[in-house]
mmCIF file of C-alpha atoms in Angstrom:
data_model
loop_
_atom_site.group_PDB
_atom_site.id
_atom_site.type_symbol
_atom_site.label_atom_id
_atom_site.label_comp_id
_atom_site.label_asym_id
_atom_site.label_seq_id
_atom_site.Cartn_x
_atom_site.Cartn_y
_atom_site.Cartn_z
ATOM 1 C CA UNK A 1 7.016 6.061 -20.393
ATOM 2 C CA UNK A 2 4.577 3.229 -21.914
ATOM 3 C CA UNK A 3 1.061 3.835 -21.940
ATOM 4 C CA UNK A 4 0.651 1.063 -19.027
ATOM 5 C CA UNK A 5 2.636 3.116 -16.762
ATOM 6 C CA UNK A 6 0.979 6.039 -17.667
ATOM 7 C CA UNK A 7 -2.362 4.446 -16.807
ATOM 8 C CA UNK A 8 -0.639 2.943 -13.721
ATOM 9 C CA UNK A 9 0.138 6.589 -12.649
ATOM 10 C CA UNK A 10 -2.989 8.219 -13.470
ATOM 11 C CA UNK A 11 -1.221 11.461 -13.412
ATOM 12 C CA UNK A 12 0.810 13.365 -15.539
ATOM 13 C CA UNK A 13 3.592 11.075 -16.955
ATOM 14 C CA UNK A 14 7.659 12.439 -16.309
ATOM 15 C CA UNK A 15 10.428 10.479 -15.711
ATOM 16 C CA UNK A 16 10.695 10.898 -12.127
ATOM 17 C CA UNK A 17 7.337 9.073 -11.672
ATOM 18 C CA UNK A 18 8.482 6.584 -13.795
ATOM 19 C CA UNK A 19 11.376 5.944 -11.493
ATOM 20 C CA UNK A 20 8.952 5.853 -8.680
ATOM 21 C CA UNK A 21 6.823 3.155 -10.131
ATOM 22 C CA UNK A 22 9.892 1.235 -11.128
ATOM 23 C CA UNK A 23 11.433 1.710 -7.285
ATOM 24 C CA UNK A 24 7.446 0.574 -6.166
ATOM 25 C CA UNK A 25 7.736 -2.423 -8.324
ATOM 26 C CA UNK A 26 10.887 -3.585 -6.452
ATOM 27 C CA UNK A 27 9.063 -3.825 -3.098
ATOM 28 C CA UNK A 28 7.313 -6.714 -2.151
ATOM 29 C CA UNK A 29 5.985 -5.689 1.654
ATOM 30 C CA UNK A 30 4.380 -2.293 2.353
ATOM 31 C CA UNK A 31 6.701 0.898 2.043
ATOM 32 C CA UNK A 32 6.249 4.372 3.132
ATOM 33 C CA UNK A 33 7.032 7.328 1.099
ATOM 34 C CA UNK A 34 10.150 7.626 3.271
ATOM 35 C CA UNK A 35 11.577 4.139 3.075
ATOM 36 C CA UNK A 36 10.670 4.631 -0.783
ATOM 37 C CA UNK A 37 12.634 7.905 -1.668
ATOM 38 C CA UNK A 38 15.848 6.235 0.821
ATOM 39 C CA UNK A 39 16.109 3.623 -1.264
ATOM 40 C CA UNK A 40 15.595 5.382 -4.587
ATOM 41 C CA UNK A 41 18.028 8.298 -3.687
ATOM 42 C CA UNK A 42 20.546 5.099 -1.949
ATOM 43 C CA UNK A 43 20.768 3.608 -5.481
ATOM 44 C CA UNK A 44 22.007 6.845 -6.952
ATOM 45 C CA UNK A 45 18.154 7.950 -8.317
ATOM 46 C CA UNK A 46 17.571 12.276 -8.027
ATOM 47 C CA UNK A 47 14.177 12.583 -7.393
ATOM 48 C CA UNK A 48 12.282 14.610 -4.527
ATOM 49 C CA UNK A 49 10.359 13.458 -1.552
ATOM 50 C CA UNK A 50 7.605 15.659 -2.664
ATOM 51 C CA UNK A 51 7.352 13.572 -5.831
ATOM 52 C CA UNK A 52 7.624 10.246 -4.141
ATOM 53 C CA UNK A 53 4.932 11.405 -2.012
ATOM 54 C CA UNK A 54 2.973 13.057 -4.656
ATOM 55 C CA UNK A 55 2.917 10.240 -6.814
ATOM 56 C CA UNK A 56 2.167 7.572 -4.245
ATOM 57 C CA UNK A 57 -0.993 9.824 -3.432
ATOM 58 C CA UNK A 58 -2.230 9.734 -6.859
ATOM 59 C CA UNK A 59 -2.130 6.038 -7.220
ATOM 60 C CA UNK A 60 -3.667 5.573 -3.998
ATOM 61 C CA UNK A 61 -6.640 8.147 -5.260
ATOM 62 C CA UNK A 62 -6.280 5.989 -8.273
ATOM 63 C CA UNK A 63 -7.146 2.435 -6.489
ATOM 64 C CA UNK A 64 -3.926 1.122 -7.199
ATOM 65 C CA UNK A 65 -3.275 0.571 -4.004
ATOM 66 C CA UNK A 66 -3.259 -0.983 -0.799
ATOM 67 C CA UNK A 67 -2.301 1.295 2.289
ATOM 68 C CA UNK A 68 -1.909 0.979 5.159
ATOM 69 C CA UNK A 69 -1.070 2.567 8.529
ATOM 70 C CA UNK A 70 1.781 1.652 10.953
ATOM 71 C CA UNK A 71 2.085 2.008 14.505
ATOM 72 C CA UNK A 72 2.919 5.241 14.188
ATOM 73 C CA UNK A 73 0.743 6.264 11.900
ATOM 74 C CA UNK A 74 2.514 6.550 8.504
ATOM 75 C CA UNK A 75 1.115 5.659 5.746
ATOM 76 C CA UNK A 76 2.087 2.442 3.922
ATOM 77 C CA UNK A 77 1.815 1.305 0.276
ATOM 78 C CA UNK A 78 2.025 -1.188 -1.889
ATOM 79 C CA UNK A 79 0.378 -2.302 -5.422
ATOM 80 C CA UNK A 80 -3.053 -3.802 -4.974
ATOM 81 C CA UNK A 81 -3.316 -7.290 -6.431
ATOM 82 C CA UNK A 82 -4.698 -7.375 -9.972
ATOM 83 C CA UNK A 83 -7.674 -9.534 -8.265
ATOM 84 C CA UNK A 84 -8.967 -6.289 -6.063
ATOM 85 C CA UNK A 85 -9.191 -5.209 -2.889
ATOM 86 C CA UNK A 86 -6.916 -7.082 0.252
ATOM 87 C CA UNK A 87 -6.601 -6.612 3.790
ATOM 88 C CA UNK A 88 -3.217 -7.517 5.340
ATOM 89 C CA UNK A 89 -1.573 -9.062 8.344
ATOM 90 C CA UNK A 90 1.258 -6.606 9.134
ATOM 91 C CA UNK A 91 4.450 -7.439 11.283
ATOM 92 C CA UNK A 92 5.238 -4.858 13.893
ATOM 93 C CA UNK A 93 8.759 -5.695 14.321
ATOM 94 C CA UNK A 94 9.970 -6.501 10.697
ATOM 95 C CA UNK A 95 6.673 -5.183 8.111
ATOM 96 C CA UNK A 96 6.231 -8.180 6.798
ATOM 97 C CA UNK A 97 2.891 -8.596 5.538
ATOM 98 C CA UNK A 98 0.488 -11.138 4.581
ATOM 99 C CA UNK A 99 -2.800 -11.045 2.931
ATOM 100 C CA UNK A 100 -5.373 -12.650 5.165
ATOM 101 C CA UNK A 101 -8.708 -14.106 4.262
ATOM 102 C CA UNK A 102 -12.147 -11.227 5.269
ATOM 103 C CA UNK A 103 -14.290 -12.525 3.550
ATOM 104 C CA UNK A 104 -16.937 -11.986 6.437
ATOM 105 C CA UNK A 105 -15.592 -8.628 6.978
ATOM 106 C CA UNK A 106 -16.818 -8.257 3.231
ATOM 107 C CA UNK A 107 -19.988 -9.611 3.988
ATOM 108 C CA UNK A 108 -20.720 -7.519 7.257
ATOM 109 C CA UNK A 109 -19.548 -4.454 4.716
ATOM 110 C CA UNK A 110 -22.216 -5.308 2.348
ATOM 111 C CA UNK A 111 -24.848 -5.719 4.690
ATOM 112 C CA UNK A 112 -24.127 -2.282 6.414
ATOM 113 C CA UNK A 113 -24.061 -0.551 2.869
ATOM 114 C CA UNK A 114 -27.566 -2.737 2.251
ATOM 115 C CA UNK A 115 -29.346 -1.715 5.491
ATOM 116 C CA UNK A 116 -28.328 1.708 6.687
ATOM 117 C CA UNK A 117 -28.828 3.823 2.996
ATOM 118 C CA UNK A 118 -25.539 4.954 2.909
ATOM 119 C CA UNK A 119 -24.032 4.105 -0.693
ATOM 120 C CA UNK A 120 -20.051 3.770 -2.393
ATOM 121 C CA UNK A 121 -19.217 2.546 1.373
ATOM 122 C CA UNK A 122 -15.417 2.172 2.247
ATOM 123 C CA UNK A 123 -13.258 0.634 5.003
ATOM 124 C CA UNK A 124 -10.326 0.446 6.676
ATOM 125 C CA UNK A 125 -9.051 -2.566 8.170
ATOM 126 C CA UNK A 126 -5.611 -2.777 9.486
ATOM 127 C CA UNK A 127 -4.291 -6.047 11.706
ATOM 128 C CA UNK A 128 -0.932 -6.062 13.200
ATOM 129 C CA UNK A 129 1.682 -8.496 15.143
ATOM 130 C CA UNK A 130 4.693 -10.377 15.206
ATOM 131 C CA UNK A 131 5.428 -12.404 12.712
ATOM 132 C CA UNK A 132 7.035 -15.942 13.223
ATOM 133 C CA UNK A 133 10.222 -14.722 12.399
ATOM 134 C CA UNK A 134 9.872 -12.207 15.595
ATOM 135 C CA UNK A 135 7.995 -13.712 17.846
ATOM 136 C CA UNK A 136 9.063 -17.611 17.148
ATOM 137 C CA UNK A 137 6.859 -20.349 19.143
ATOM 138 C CA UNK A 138 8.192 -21.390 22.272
ATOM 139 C CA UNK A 139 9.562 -24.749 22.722
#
């Protein structure tokens, strides 16, 4: 395992995690920890769920990434962009995603943090619906 990956981990480094960053690098829409380990163990990788899981955890402790929630609740992940911080358009149907432009929900943030005392605020925004693909325009 390279030092990158290492870093990228922020954990203790074994092989197994290795293969779960490598299986994470092959997604390019938001995963669960479940859809991550079926597709690892589907292309003949042994590793446990508990790892998957596990090492998805530390990342996400580590800011290195972007999660998440579906509509029923399950976390999803995927890397955050080298340039920081996103918030997502998610597709119900399919999972598609699509980084969408909060810049005012950045703002309003920053204000809150400035006016109410509170410091090292965080937030959660998650926006969902149908992509064009699933819900086309009518005609």
């Amino acid at each position: 395992m390279t030092d990158a990956t290492r870093q990228r981990v922020g954990a203790r480094s074994t092989q197994k995690r290795a293969d779960v960053l490598q299986a994470l690098d092959a997604c390019q829409d938001f995963v669960s920890a479940q859809q991550l380990y079926t597709r690892m163990t589907a292309s003949g990788l042994q590793v446990g769920l508990s790892t998957v899981y596990r090492t998805l955890q530390a990342l996400d402790r580590g800011g290195r990434l972007d999660t998440v929630r579906d509509t029923d609740g399950e976390r999803l992940y995927r890397w955050r962009s080298p340039s920081g911080h996103r918030h997502y358009l998610i597709c119900r149907r399919c999972s598609r995603s699509q980084a969408v432009d909060t810049d005012a929900v950045e703002l309003w943030v920053e204000h809150i943090s400035a006016t109410s005392g509170f410091a090292d605020v965080e937030h959660t925004l998650e926006l969902s619906g149908l992509c064009p693909d699933c819900h086309p325009p009518a005609r």
